[in-house]
């Protein structure tokens, strides 16, 4: 191939890289004595290795982004003054990005500024929402709100066919509740709906409008939105309508745990709608309630907020928690405070040392670091027009989802710096960076543990593990046949990440890798890759009519996630359209019982990479301006359906 100048060659190689899923940069160049470019090499952005500065060791090393990738393209000048390709290496030594998300790679990003900066500093984080104890409430709808909400919901449904909304009509034939969720929320629930937090911190009179959110935690320990409601009537019947609607939209999938504020109405309805779900009081809600119930203490002391926060968010041992609570009560003379007395009496419903058998995805730590209050509360006052608030709400949701997309990109394109421990390498390869950070911290703590054998019975061995400066020992049972590990601290059952006590036992037995059953799919980099039916609790009934409808909806949810990503650029949209023709033909063959084979995940071979180059070359030859062109459709085999 030949190009008119260096920029044409770069544009061509960059387009090729976008299709294949990698980023490029300019590397070595050679010039003639007349300062004319003689040759240039373009390389994969992961070529080479970052050089270490001598005598400098950063406290927080940046993740490694270069892997010494050999992929490159070299051009040299010809006697005619054009540039000819003299070297092309197509192979990479790292995972390529999904073609639908390759537009997030550095060389393919749009040349704009401030894309994510609009909501970076919405409000002072100290200004958090407060919630009251009572949940039975009645709020008057601001004049014009009902029409504005319906206008918004209908507009969203036109723009997104998978957008769902429902309206509750009360006994007086008035609209008293609204619920909505889009296709992204439904897909997120299928992947991360094992734990749901019902956030009602916005419903109080301070905000004017009773906004309620169904939240979850994704594999980056970020909050994800499952659904949104405006509920003007806080009666038991209203909550029953809301939860039944949510359950219907999510195809009956039942969460393992449901976190909420203290409310008899909510608790009773949850028990009816999801009888198998464990109910826990949300610690974050408790802290928000405390800022109101103990407002004088919070305002009169510079240290109470941090000490109270540490007490309820950090202590995982019963003895440590009780000791910290009693010290706090005595220090600030709060032994006669009725609200605190009641909280302590119900500590087993919310305290971190209790209910360790219930998987909660370490939700409380996520809420401490990230909550939507700061972003959403600005638009909830009655002095703000409802349409303005809904526009603000959309921006907040988009920003949070952009943050997830950036985290997905970083998880695939960067490697953390890790010591030469096989188990840490295993964890870094499987987990997202956020989860690996938690894992690594727990792994390091096993160095301070001491282990003692307590005997063996057949394949089962028992151990006592003691942590320095911790009065209470923990006991670990290991089955060498099944690889099962059980610890009395129950960290894995509660948070889904193994504990230091188990790491110590594995080290004692010279086991260098963690059994695969203890690396949960929901924490992995590939948490959203593959089928969701078996892991999501998706219900398929035997009735043919019902099964057809459910299969149809199920496939809509699967394909909607691809469509949402592909719609971001013209190239990716054209690519999906070209693939749909092939997929439609294969479906027709299946329906007519004609044998054919479709791979589960289609990967690009070297021949198919050559097809991409040839397609681009054909485009270049037909371009009257001799500029490197780009074919909207791509060759088969780059995207796995």
Coordinates of C-alpha atoms in Angstrom, one line a residue:
X1 CA 0.0 0.0 0.0
X2 CA 1.1 3.6 -0.6
X3 CA 0.0 6.9 0.9
X4 CA 0.5 10.5 -0.1
X5 CA 1.9 11.6 3.2
X6 CA 2.4 10.5 6.9
X7 CA -1.0 11.8 8.1
X8 CA -2.8 9.6 5.5
X9 CA -0.9 6.5 6.7
X10 CA -1.6 7.3 10.3
X11 CA -5.3 7.9 9.7
X12 CA -5.5 4.5 7.8
X13 CA -3.7 2.6 10.6
X14 CA -5.7 4.3 13.3
X15 CA -9.0 3.3 11.6
X16 CA -7.8 -0.2 11.3
X17 CA -6.9 -0.2 15.0
X18 CA -10.4 1.1 15.9
X19 CA -12.0 -1.9 14.2
X20 CA -9.6 -4.4 15.8
X21 CA -9.8 -2.8 19.3
X22 CA -6.5 -1.1 20.1
X23 CA -5.0 2.4 20.2
X24 CA -2.0 3.6 18.2
X25 CA 0.7 6.2 18.5
X26 CA 3.6 7.6 16.4
X27 CA 7.0 6.1 17.2
X28 CA 10.4 6.2 15.5
X29 CA 11.0 8.5 12.5
X30 CA 13.9 9.0 10.1
X31 CA 14.6 12.1 8.0
X32 CA 16.8 12.9 5.0
X33 CA 19.6 15.5 4.9
X34 CA 17.0 18.0 3.5
X35 CA 14.8 17.4 6.6
X36 CA 12.2 15.4 4.6
X37 CA 10.5 12.5 6.4
X38 CA 12.2 9.3 5.1
X39 CA 10.4 6.7 7.3
X40 CA 8.0 6.5 10.1
X41 CA 6.8 3.6 12.4
X42 CA 3.3 3.6 14.0
X43 CA 2.9 1.3 17.0
X44 CA 0.3 -0.1 19.3
X45 CA 0.0 2.2 22.3
X46 CA 1.1 -0.7 24.5
X47 CA 4.5 -1.0 22.7
X48 CA 7.5 -0.8 24.9
X49 CA 7.7 -0.4 28.7
X50 CA 7.5 2.7 30.9
X51 CA 11.0 3.7 32.1
X52 CA 11.6 4.0 35.9
X53 CA 13.2 7.1 37.2
X54 CA 16.3 6.3 39.1
X55 CA 16.1 7.0 42.8
X56 CA 12.4 7.8 42.7
X57 CA 9.8 5.4 44.1
X58 CA 6.2 6.8 44.0
X59 CA 3.9 6.2 47.0
X60 CA 1.1 5.1 44.7
X61 CA 2.6 3.7 41.5
X62 CA 0.6 4.2 38.3
X63 CA -0.9 1.0 36.8
X64 CA 1.3 -0.4 34.0
X65 CA -0.3 0.3 30.6
X66 CA 2.5 -1.0 28.3
X67 CA 3.2 -4.7 27.7
X68 CA 5.9 -4.6 25.0
X69 CA 3.4 -5.2 22.3
X70 CA 5.1 -5.9 18.9
X71 CA 2.2 -4.7 16.6
X72 CA 3.3 -2.0 14.3
X73 CA 3.2 -0.5 10.7
X74 CA 6.2 1.1 9.0
X75 CA 6.2 3.3 5.9
X76 CA 9.2 4.5 3.8
X77 CA 9.5 7.2 1.1
X78 CA 9.7 6.1 -2.5
X79 CA 11.5 7.8 -5.4
X80 CA 8.1 9.3 -6.5
X81 CA 7.7 11.0 -3.1
X82 CA 4.9 8.7 -1.9
X83 CA 5.2 6.4 1.2
X84 CA 5.0 2.7 0.9
X85 CA 4.3 0.1 3.7
X86 CA 7.5 -1.9 4.3
X87 CA 6.7 -3.6 7.5
X88 CA 3.4 -4.7 9.2
X89 CA 3.1 -6.9 12.3
X90 CA -0.5 -7.7 13.2
X91 CA -0.1 -9.8 16.4
X92 CA -0.6 -8.4 19.9
X93 CA 0.5 -9.8 23.2
X94 CA -2.5 -8.4 25.2
X95 CA -6.3 -8.5 25.2
X96 CA -7.9 -6.3 22.5
X97 CA -10.8 -4.0 23.4
X98 CA -14.3 -4.7 22.3
X99 CA -14.8 -3.0 18.9
X100 CA -17.9 -1.3 20.3
X101 CA -16.0 0.4 23.0
X102 CA -12.8 1.1 21.1
X103 CA -13.9 4.7 20.6
X104 CA -12.8 5.2 24.3
X105 CA -9.2 4.4 23.5
X106 CA -6.9 7.4 23.4
X107 CA -6.2 7.6 19.6
X108 CA -9.9 7.3 18.8
X109 CA -11.4 9.7 21.3
X110 CA -13.2 12.8 19.9
X111 CA -11.0 15.9 20.2
X112 CA -13.2 17.8 22.7
X113 CA -12.7 19.1 26.2
X114 CA -14.8 19.0 29.3
X115 CA -16.8 16.0 28.3
X116 CA -17.2 14.7 31.9
X117 CA -16.5 17.9 33.8
X118 CA -20.0 19.4 34.0
X119 CA -21.1 17.5 37.1
X120 CA -17.7 17.0 38.8
X121 CA -18.3 19.5 41.5
X122 CA -22.1 19.8 41.9
X123 CA -22.2 20.6 45.6
X124 CA -20.4 20.4 48.9
X125 CA -20.3 16.7 49.9
X126 CA -21.0 17.7 53.5
X127 CA -24.5 18.7 52.4
X128 CA -26.0 15.2 52.5
X129 CA -29.7 14.2 52.5
X130 CA -31.5 13.4 55.7
X131 CA -34.3 11.0 56.1
X132 CA -36.8 10.6 58.9
X133 CA -37.8 7.4 60.7
X134 CA -41.4 7.4 59.5
X135 CA -42.2 6.1 56.1
X136 CA -46.0 6.6 56.0
X137 CA -46.3 10.0 54.4
X138 CA -48.5 12.0 52.0
X139 CA -47.1 14.6 49.7
X140 CA -49.0 17.0 47.5
X141 CA -48.0 17.1 43.9
X142 CA -46.8 20.5 42.7
X143 CA -49.1 21.9 40.0
X144 CA -47.8 20.9 36.6
X145 CA -45.6 18.0 37.9
X146 CA -47.8 15.2 36.7
X147 CA -47.9 16.5 33.1
X148 CA -44.2 17.2 33.1
X149 CA -43.4 13.7 34.4
X150 CA -45.7 12.0 31.8
X151 CA -44.2 14.1 29.0
X152 CA -40.7 13.0 30.1
X153 CA -41.7 9.3 30.4
X154 CA -43.4 9.3 27.0
X155 CA -40.4 11.0 25.4
X156 CA -38.0 8.5 26.9
X157 CA -40.1 5.6 25.6
X158 CA -40.0 7.0 22.1
X159 CA -36.2 7.4 22.2
X160 CA -35.6 4.0 23.9
X161 CA -38.0 1.2 23.0
X162 CA -36.9 -0.8 26.1
X163 CA -37.8 2.1 28.4
X164 CA -40.5 1.0 30.8
X165 CA -42.7 3.2 33.0
X166 CA -45.8 2.7 35.2
X167 CA -48.2 5.1 36.8
X168 CA -50.2 4.4 40.0
X169 CA -53.8 5.7 40.2
X170 CA -55.1 6.0 43.8
X171 CA -58.6 5.6 45.1
X172 CA -59.4 9.2 44.2
X173 CA -58.5 8.6 40.5
X174 CA -55.4 10.7 41.0
X175 CA -51.8 9.9 40.0
X176 CA -49.9 9.2 43.2
X177 CA -46.8 7.2 42.0
X178 CA -44.5 6.8 39.0
X179 CA -41.8 4.2 38.3
X180 CA -39.4 3.9 35.4
X181 CA -36.4 1.9 34.3
X182 CA -34.5 1.7 31.0
X183 CA -32.8 -1.2 29.2
X184 CA -29.4 -0.5 30.8
X185 CA -30.9 -0.6 34.3
X186 CA -32.6 -3.9 33.5
X187 CA -29.4 -5.4 32.2
X188 CA -27.5 -4.2 35.2
X189 CA -30.1 -5.9 37.5
X190 CA -29.5 -9.2 35.7
X191 CA -25.8 -9.0 36.4
X192 CA -25.7 -7.3 39.8
X193 CA -29.2 -7.6 41.2
X194 CA -28.1 -10.0 44.0
X195 CA -28.1 -7.1 46.4
X196 CA -30.6 -4.2 46.2
X197 CA -30.6 -1.0 48.2
X198 CA -33.9 1.0 48.3
X199 CA -32.7 4.5 48.8
X200 CA -35.4 6.8 50.3
X201 CA -33.1 9.6 51.6
X202 CA -34.7 12.1 49.2
X203 CA -38.3 11.8 50.2
X204 CA -38.3 14.2 53.2
X205 CA -39.8 17.7 53.2
X206 CA -36.3 19.2 52.8
X207 CA -36.4 18.2 49.1
X208 CA -40.1 18.6 48.3
X209 CA -40.3 15.7 45.9
X210 CA -40.4 12.1 47.1
X211 CA -37.7 10.5 44.8
X212 CA -36.7 6.9 45.5
X213 CA -34.0 4.8 43.9
X214 CA -33.3 1.1 43.5
X215 CA -29.5 0.8 43.6
X216 CA -26.9 -1.9 43.3
X217 CA -23.1 -2.3 43.2
X218 CA -21.3 -3.3 40.1
X219 CA -17.9 -5.1 39.7
X220 CA -16.0 -1.8 40.0
X221 CA -17.7 -1.1 43.4
X222 CA -19.7 1.7 41.8
X223 CA -23.4 2.3 42.4
X224 CA -25.6 1.3 39.5
X225 CA -29.3 2.3 39.0
X226 CA -31.9 -0.4 38.7
X227 CA -35.0 1.8 38.8
X228 CA -36.4 5.2 39.8
X229 CA -39.7 6.2 41.5
X230 CA -41.6 9.3 42.6
X231 CA -44.0 8.1 45.2
X232 CA -46.3 10.7 46.6
X233 CA -48.2 8.3 48.9
X234 CA -46.1 6.4 51.3
X235 CA -48.8 3.9 52.3
X236 CA -48.3 0.1 52.4
X237 CA -50.4 -0.2 49.3
X238 CA -48.1 2.2 47.4
X239 CA -45.0 0.3 48.4
X240 CA -46.7 -3.0 47.4
X241 CA -47.5 -1.5 43.9
X242 CA -44.0 -0.2 43.6
X243 CA -42.2 -3.4 44.5
X244 CA -44.5 -5.6 42.5
X245 CA -44.0 -3.4 39.5
X246 CA -40.2 -3.6 40.0
X247 CA -40.4 -7.4 40.3
X248 CA -42.4 -7.6 37.1
X249 CA -40.0 -5.5 35.1
X250 CA -37.1 -7.6 36.3
X251 CA -38.8 -10.8 35.3
X252 CA -39.2 -12.1 38.8
X253 CA -35.5 -12.3 39.7
X254 CA -35.2 -12.2 43.5
X255 CA -32.3 -10.5 45.2
X256 CA -30.3 -12.3 47.9
X257 CA -30.4 -9.2 50.2
X258 CA -32.6 -6.1 50.3
X259 CA -31.3 -3.1 52.2
X260 CA -33.6 -0.3 53.3
X261 CA -34.3 2.3 56.0
X262 CA -36.3 1.2 59.1
X263 CA -40.0 0.9 58.1
X264 CA -42.7 -1.6 59.0
X265 CA -44.5 -0.9 55.7
X266 CA -41.5 -1.6 53.6
X267 CA -40.4 -4.6 55.6
X268 CA -43.8 -6.3 55.4
X269 CA -44.1 -5.7 51.6
X270 CA -40.6 -7.0 50.9
X271 CA -41.4 -10.2 52.9
X272 CA -44.5 -10.7 50.6
X273 CA -42.9 -9.8 47.3
X274 CA -39.5 -11.5 47.8
X275 CA -40.1 -14.0 50.6
X276 CA -36.6 -15.6 50.1
X277 CA -34.6 -12.3 50.3
X278 CA -32.8 -11.4 53.5
X279 CA -33.7 -8.0 54.9
X280 CA -31.1 -5.7 56.4
X281 CA -31.2 -2.1 57.6
X282 CA -28.9 0.0 55.5
X283 CA -26.0 1.4 57.6
X284 CA -25.8 4.5 55.4
X285 CA -29.5 5.3 56.1
X286 CA -28.7 5.0 59.8
X287 CA -25.9 7.5 59.5
X288 CA -28.1 9.9 57.7
X289 CA -30.8 9.5 60.4
X290 CA -28.1 10.2 63.0
X291 CA -27.2 13.5 61.4
X292 CA -30.8 14.7 62.1
X293 CA -31.5 12.9 65.4
X294 CA -28.1 13.9 66.9
X295 CA -27.8 17.2 65.1
X296 CA -26.6 19.1 68.2
X297 CA -23.9 16.6 68.9
X298 CA -22.7 16.6 65.2
X299 CA -22.6 20.4 65.2
X300 CA -21.1 20.8 68.6
X301 CA -18.1 18.4 68.2
X302 CA -15.4 18.3 65.5
X303 CA -14.6 14.6 66.2
X304 CA -18.0 12.9 66.8
X305 CA -18.9 12.5 63.1
X306 CA -15.6 10.6 62.3
X307 CA -15.8 8.5 65.5
X308 CA -19.4 7.6 65.0
X309 CA -18.7 6.8 61.3
X310 CA -15.7 4.6 62.3
X311 CA -17.8 2.8 64.8
X312 CA -20.6 1.7 62.4
X313 CA -18.7 1.4 59.2
X314 CA -15.4 -0.2 60.1
X315 CA -15.6 -2.7 63.0
X316 CA -16.4 -6.3 61.9
X317 CA -15.8 -8.0 65.2
X318 CA -18.6 -8.1 67.8
X319 CA -16.3 -7.3 70.7
X320 CA -14.6 -4.3 68.9
X321 CA -18.0 -2.9 67.8
X322 CA -19.6 -3.1 71.2
X323 CA -16.5 -1.6 72.9
X324 CA -16.3 1.3 70.4
X325 CA -20.1 2.0 70.8
X326 CA -19.9 2.0 74.6
X327 CA -16.8 4.3 74.5
X328 CA -18.6 6.7 72.2
X329 CA -21.7 6.8 74.4
X330 CA -19.6 7.5 77.5
X331 CA -17.3 10.0 75.9
X332 CA -20.2 12.2 74.6
X333 CA -22.6 11.5 77.5
X334 CA -25.3 9.9 75.3
X335 CA -26.4 7.0 77.5
X336 CA -29.9 8.6 78.0
X337 CA -30.5 9.3 74.3
X338 CA -33.5 7.2 73.4
X339 CA -32.8 7.1 69.7
X340 CA -29.3 5.6 70.2
X341 CA -30.6 3.1 72.8
X342 CA -33.1 1.9 70.2
X343 CA -30.4 1.6 67.5
X344 CA -28.2 -0.5 69.8
X345 CA -31.1 -2.8 70.7
X346 CA -31.6 -3.5 66.9
X347 CA -27.9 -3.7 66.2
X348 CA -28.2 -7.2 64.8
X349 CA -30.4 -5.8 61.9
X350 CA -27.7 -3.4 60.7
X351 CA -24.3 -3.9 62.5
X352 CA -21.4 -5.1 60.3
X353 CA -20.4 -7.9 62.8
X354 CA -23.9 -9.4 62.6
X355 CA -25.7 -11.1 59.7
X356 CA -22.5 -12.3 58.2
X357 CA -24.2 -15.2 56.5
X358 CA -26.0 -12.7 54.2
X359 CA -24.2 -11.6 51.1
X360 CA -24.3 -7.8 50.9
X361 CA -21.5 -7.1 48.4
X362 CA -19.9 -4.8 51.0
X363 CA -22.6 -2.3 50.1
X364 CA -21.9 0.0 53.1
X365 CA -18.4 0.8 52.1
X366 CA -19.5 1.7 48.5
X367 CA -22.2 4.1 49.9
X368 CA -19.6 5.8 52.1
X369 CA -17.4 6.5 49.1
X370 CA -20.0 7.2 46.5
X371 CA -23.6 8.3 46.9
X372 CA -26.0 10.1 44.6
X373 CA -27.3 12.5 47.2
X374 CA -24.8 15.3 46.4
X375 CA -25.6 15.1 42.7
X376 CA -29.4 14.7 42.8
X377 CA -30.6 16.8 45.7
X378 CA -30.0 20.1 43.9
X379 CA -32.9 19.6 41.6
X380 CA -35.5 18.3 44.1
X381 CA -36.7 21.5 45.6
X382 CA -40.2 22.7 44.8
X383 CA -38.7 25.9 43.4
X384 CA -37.1 23.8 40.6
X385 CA -39.3 23.0 37.6
X386 CA -39.9 19.2 37.3
X387 CA -38.6 19.1 33.7
X388 CA -35.5 20.9 34.8
X389 CA -35.0 18.3 37.5
X390 CA -35.6 15.4 35.2
X391 CA -33.0 16.9 32.7
X392 CA -30.6 17.2 35.7
X393 CA -31.4 13.6 36.7
X394 CA -30.6 12.4 33.2
X395 CA -27.2 14.1 33.3
X396 CA -26.3 12.6 36.6
X397 CA -27.3 9.1 35.4
X398 CA -25.3 9.6 32.2
X399 CA -22.2 10.8 34.2
X400 CA -22.4 7.8 36.5
X401 CA -22.6 5.4 33.5
X402 CA -19.7 7.2 31.8
X403 CA -17.7 6.6 35.0
X404 CA -18.6 2.9 34.7
X405 CA -17.5 2.8 31.0
X406 CA -14.2 4.5 31.9
X407 CA -13.7 1.9 34.6
X408 CA -14.4 -0.9 32.1
X409 CA -11.8 0.5 29.8
X410 CA -9.2 0.9 32.5
X411 CA -9.8 -2.7 33.7
X412 CA -9.0 -4.1 30.3
X413 CA -6.3 -1.7 29.3
X414 CA -4.1 -1.3 32.4
X415 CA -2.3 -3.8 34.7
X416 CA -1.7 -3.1 38.4
X417 CA 1.8 -3.4 39.7
X418 CA 1.9 -6.5 41.8
X419 CA 4.6 -8.5 43.7
X420 CA 5.7 -11.9 42.4
X421 CA 3.0 -13.9 44.4
X422 CA 1.2 -16.3 42.2
X423 CA -2.1 -15.7 44.0
X424 CA -1.9 -12.0 43.5
X425 CA -1.2 -12.5 39.8
X426 CA -4.2 -14.8 39.6
X427 CA -6.4 -12.1 41.4
X428 CA -5.1 -9.3 39.3
X429 CA -5.8 -11.2 36.1
X430 CA -9.4 -12.0 37.2
X431 CA -10.6 -9.1 39.3
X432 CA -11.3 -5.5 38.3
X433 CA -8.8 -3.0 39.7
X434 CA -11.2 -1.8 42.5
X435 CA -11.8 -5.4 43.7
X436 CA -8.1 -6.4 43.3
X437 CA -7.2 -3.5 45.6
X438 CA -9.5 -4.9 48.3
X439 CA -8.1 -8.4 47.7
X440 CA -4.5 -7.2 47.9
X441 CA -5.0 -5.4 51.2
X442 CA -6.6 -8.5 52.7
X443 CA -3.8 -10.7 51.3
X444 CA -1.1 -8.5 52.8
X445 CA -2.7 -8.7 56.2
X446 CA -2.3 -12.5 56.4
X447 CA 1.4 -11.8 57.0
X448 CA 0.5 -10.7 60.5
X449 CA -1.4 -13.9 61.3
X450 CA -0.3 -17.1 63.1
X451 CA -1.8 -20.5 62.3
X452 CA -2.1 -23.6 64.5
X453 CA -3.4 -27.0 63.4
X454 CA -6.4 -28.3 65.4
X455 CA -6.5 -31.8 63.9
X456 CA -7.7 -33.7 60.8
X457 CA -10.6 -36.0 60.1
X458 CA -10.2 -37.7 56.7
X459 CA -9.9 -35.0 54.1
X460 CA -11.0 -32.2 56.5
X461 CA -8.5 -30.2 58.4
X462 CA -9.2 -27.5 61.1
X463 CA -7.0 -24.6 61.9
X464 CA -6.9 -21.8 64.5
X465 CA -5.7 -18.4 63.1
X466 CA -4.7 -15.6 65.4
X467 CA -4.2 -12.0 64.3
X468 CA -1.7 -9.9 66.2
X469 CA -3.3 -7.4 68.6
X470 CA -6.7 -9.2 68.1
X471 CA -8.1 -11.0 71.1
X472 CA -10.4 -13.3 69.3
X473 CA -9.1 -16.2 67.2
X474 CA -10.8 -17.4 64.0
X475 CA -11.2 -21.0 62.9
X476 CA -10.8 -22.2 59.3
X477 CA -11.9 -25.6 58.0
X478 CA -10.4 -26.9 54.8
X479 CA -11.5 -29.9 52.6
X480 CA -8.7 -31.1 50.5
X481 CA -11.0 -33.1 48.2
X482 CA -13.4 -30.3 47.2
X483 CA -11.1 -27.3 47.9
X484 CA -13.8 -25.9 50.3
X485 CA -12.7 -23.3 52.8
X486 CA -14.9 -22.0 55.6
X487 CA -13.8 -19.3 58.1
X488 CA -15.6 -18.2 61.2
X489 CA -15.3 -14.6 60.3
X490 CA -17.6 -15.2 57.2
X491 CA -16.0 -12.4 55.2
X492 CA -16.4 -14.3 52.0
X493 CA -20.1 -15.0 52.7
X494 CA -20.7 -11.4 53.5
X495 CA -18.5 -9.5 50.9
X496 CA -17.6 -12.2 48.3
X497 CA -13.8 -11.8 48.8
X498 CA -11.7 -14.2 50.9
X499 CA -10.2 -13.3 54.2
X500 CA -6.7 -13.1 55.6
X501 CA -7.4 -16.2 57.8
X502 CA -8.0 -18.3 54.7
X503 CA -4.9 -16.9 53.0
X504 CA -2.8 -17.9 56.0
X505 CA -4.1 -21.5 55.9
X506 CA -3.5 -21.7 52.2
X507 CA 0.0 -20.4 52.7
X508 CA 0.5 -22.9 55.5
X509 CA -0.5 -25.8 53.2
X510 CA 1.7 -24.4 50.4
X511 CA -1.3 -23.8 48.1
X512 CA -0.3 -21.0 45.8
X513 CA -3.6 -20.3 44.0
X514 CA -7.1 -19.5 45.3
X515 CA -9.7 -22.2 44.4
X516 CA -11.7 -20.9 41.5
X517 CA -15.1 -21.1 43.3
X518 CA -13.9 -18.2 45.5
X519 CA -13.4 -15.8 42.6
X520 CA -17.0 -14.6 42.1
X521 CA -18.1 -13.8 38.6
X522 CA -19.8 -10.6 39.8
X523 CA -16.4 -9.2 40.8
X524 CA -14.5 -10.2 37.7
X525 CA -13.5 -8.1 34.7
X526 CA -15.8 -10.3 32.5
X527 CA -18.8 -9.9 34.9
X528 CA -20.9 -8.6 32.0
X529 CA -19.6 -11.0 29.3
X530 CA -21.5 -14.1 28.3
X531 CA -25.0 -15.4 28.9
X532 CA -27.0 -14.1 31.9
X533 CA -29.8 -16.6 32.0
X534 CA -28.2 -19.2 34.4
X535 CA -26.7 -16.7 36.9
X536 CA -29.5 -14.1 36.9
X537 CA -32.5 -16.1 38.2
X538 CA -34.3 -15.5 34.9
X539 CA -37.6 -17.5 35.0
X540 CA -38.7 -19.5 31.9
X541 CA -42.2 -21.0 32.3
X542 CA -43.5 -24.1 30.6
X543 CA -46.6 -22.4 29.1
X544 CA -45.8 -22.0 25.4
X545 CA -47.4 -18.5 25.1
X546 CA -45.7 -17.3 28.3
X547 CA -42.3 -18.8 27.2
X548 CA -42.5 -17.1 23.8
X549 CA -43.1 -13.7 25.4
X550 CA -40.3 -14.2 28.0
X551 CA -37.8 -15.4 25.4
X552 CA -38.7 -12.4 23.3
X553 CA -38.1 -10.0 26.2
X554 CA -35.0 -11.8 27.3
X555 CA -33.4 -11.5 23.8
X556 CA -34.4 -7.8 23.7
X557 CA -32.5 -7.2 26.9
X558 CA -29.4 -9.0 25.6
X559 CA -29.3 -7.2 22.3
X560 CA -30.2 -3.8 23.8
X561 CA -26.8 -3.6 25.6
X562 CA -25.0 -4.1 22.3
X563 CA -27.3 -1.6 20.5
X564 CA -26.8 1.0 23.2
X565 CA -23.0 0.9 22.8
X566 CA -23.1 0.6 19.0
X567 CA -25.3 3.7 18.6
X568 CA -22.6 6.0 19.9
X569 CA -20.8 6.1 16.5
X570 CA -21.8 5.8 12.9
X571 CA -19.1 3.2 12.3
X572 CA -20.1 0.9 15.1
X573 CA -23.8 1.2 14.0
X574 CA -22.9 0.3 10.5
X575 CA -20.9 -2.6 11.8
X576 CA -23.8 -4.0 13.8
X577 CA -26.1 -3.6 10.8
X578 CA -23.7 -5.6 8.6
X579 CA -23.5 -8.4 11.2
X580 CA -27.3 -8.6 11.6
X581 CA -27.6 -9.8 8.0
X582 CA -25.4 -12.8 8.8
X583 CA -27.2 -13.4 12.1
X584 CA -30.6 -13.3 10.4
X585 CA -29.6 -15.9 7.8
X586 CA -28.3 -18.2 10.5
X587 CA -31.5 -17.8 12.6
X588 CA -33.6 -18.7 9.5
X589 CA -31.5 -21.8 9.0
X590 CA -32.1 -22.8 12.6
X591 CA -35.9 -22.3 12.2
X592 CA -35.9 -24.5 9.1
X593 CA -33.8 -27.1 10.9
X594 CA -30.9 -26.8 8.5
X595 CA -27.6 -27.7 10.2
X596 CA -25.0 -25.0 10.6
X597 CA -22.5 -24.0 13.1
X598 CA -22.1 -20.7 14.9
X599 CA -19.3 -20.2 17.4
X600 CA -20.2 -19.0 20.9
X601 CA -17.6 -16.2 20.7
X602 CA -16.3 -15.4 17.3
X603 CA -12.7 -14.2 17.3
X604 CA -10.7 -12.5 14.7
X605 CA -8.1 -14.7 13.0
X606 CA -5.0 -13.4 11.1
X607 CA -6.8 -14.0 7.8
X608 CA -9.7 -11.9 9.0
X609 CA -7.3 -9.2 10.1
X610 CA -6.0 -9.2 6.6
X611 CA -9.6 -8.9 5.3
X612 CA -10.0 -5.7 7.4
X613 CA -6.9 -4.3 5.9
X614 CA -8.0 -5.2 2.3
X615 CA -11.4 -3.7 2.9
X616 CA -9.7 -0.5 4.0
X617 CA -7.3 -0.6 1.1
X618 CA -10.2 -1.0 -1.4
X619 CA -11.8 2.0 0.1
X620 CA -8.6 3.9 -0.3
X621 CA -8.2 3.0 -3.9
X622 CA -11.7 4.2 -4.7
X623 CA -11.3 7.5 -2.9
X624 CA -10.8 10.1 -5.6
X625 CA -8.9 12.3 -3.1
X626 CA -6.4 9.4 -2.3
X627 CA -7.3 9.7 1.4
X628 CA -7.3 6.6 3.5
X629 CA -11.0 5.7 3.8
X630 CA -13.0 3.6 6.3
X631 CA -15.6 1.0 5.4
X632 CA -18.6 1.3 7.7
X633 CA -19.3 -2.5 7.6
X634 CA -16.6 -4.8 8.9
X635 CA -15.6 -8.4 8.2
X636 CA -17.3 -11.2 10.0
X637 CA -15.7 -12.4 13.2
X638 CA -14.8 -9.3 15.1
X639 CA -17.8 -9.3 17.4
X640 CA -19.2 -12.2 19.4
X641 CA -22.9 -12.3 19.8

